[in-house]
Amino acid sequence: MTTTERVIETENLTKRYGRFTAVSRLNLRIFRGEIFGFLGPNGA
């Protein structure tokens, strides 16, 4: 089954904690039925 329904979408998302930039210009599209995860440098 193919679907084009986006359930999460970001464009140029940036997240900062004070002067520290944790995420810079993230573009992301997640569609219904996809499984997605983030892994950081320490595996978390």
mmCIF file of C-alpha atoms in Angstrom:
data_model
loop_
_atom_site.group_PDB
_atom_site.id
_atom_site.type_symbol
_atom_site.label_atom_id
_atom_site.label_comp_id
_atom_site.label_asym_id
_atom_site.label_seq_id
_atom_site.Cartn_x
_atom_site.Cartn_y
_atom_site.Cartn_z
ATOM 1 C CA MET A 1 0.000 0.000 0.000
ATOM 2 C CA THR A 2 1.405 3.382 -1.006
ATOM 3 C CA THR A 3 0.277 6.541 0.760
ATOM 4 C CA THR A 4 1.306 10.174 0.520
ATOM 5 C CA GLU A 5 -0.305 11.335 3.760
ATOM 6 C CA ARG A 6 2.313 13.237 5.756
ATOM 7 C CA VAL A 7 1.948 12.881 9.496
ATOM 8 C CA ILE A 8 5.035 14.932 10.456
ATOM 9 C CA GLU A 9 6.792 17.580 8.395
ATOM 10 C CA THR A 10 9.446 20.168 9.265
ATOM 11 C CA GLU A 11 11.212 22.702 7.086
ATOM 12 C CA ASN A 12 14.435 24.355 8.235
ATOM 13 C CA LEU A 13 13.848 23.441 11.889
ATOM 14 C CA THR A 14 16.548 24.735 14.242
ATOM 15 C CA LYS A 15 16.736 24.073 17.992
ATOM 16 C CA ARG A 16 19.159 25.908 20.262
ATOM 17 C CA TYR A 17 19.932 25.705 23.953
ATOM 18 C CA GLY A 18 21.527 29.032 24.750
ATOM 19 C CA ARG A 19 24.453 29.294 22.332
ATOM 20 C CA PHE A 20 24.522 25.542 21.610
ATOM 21 C CA THR A 21 22.773 24.519 18.369
ATOM 22 C CA ALA A 22 21.386 21.002 18.826
ATOM 23 C CA VAL A 23 19.619 20.825 15.435
ATOM 24 C CA SER A 24 20.334 23.022 12.438
ATOM 25 C CA ARG A 25 17.982 23.443 9.446
ATOM 26 C CA LEU A 26 16.359 19.997 9.639
ATOM 27 C CA ASN A 27 14.027 19.122 6.762
ATOM 28 C CA LEU A 28 11.968 16.019 7.449
ATOM 29 C CA ARG A 29 8.858 14.323 6.070
ATOM 30 C CA ILE A 30 7.380 11.242 7.689
ATOM 31 C CA PHE A 31 4.467 9.541 5.976
ATOM 32 C CA ARG A 32 1.729 7.392 7.503
ATOM 33 C CA GLY A 33 2.964 3.837 8.003
ATOM 34 C CA GLU A 34 6.681 4.703 8.126
ATOM 35 C CA ILE A 35 8.826 3.799 11.114
ATOM 36 C CA PHE A 36 11.450 6.412 11.944
ATOM 37 C CA GLY A 37 13.998 6.983 14.693
ATOM 38 C CA PHE A 38 16.905 9.248 15.587
ATOM 39 C CA LEU A 39 20.190 7.960 16.966
ATOM 40 C CA GLY A 40 22.649 10.336 18.543
ATOM 41 C CA PRO A 41 26.434 9.992 18.828
ATOM 42 C CA ASN A 42 26.084 7.990 22.062
ATOM 43 C CA GLY A 43 23.456 5.663 20.581
ATOM 44 C CA ALA A 44 20.539 7.178 22.508
#
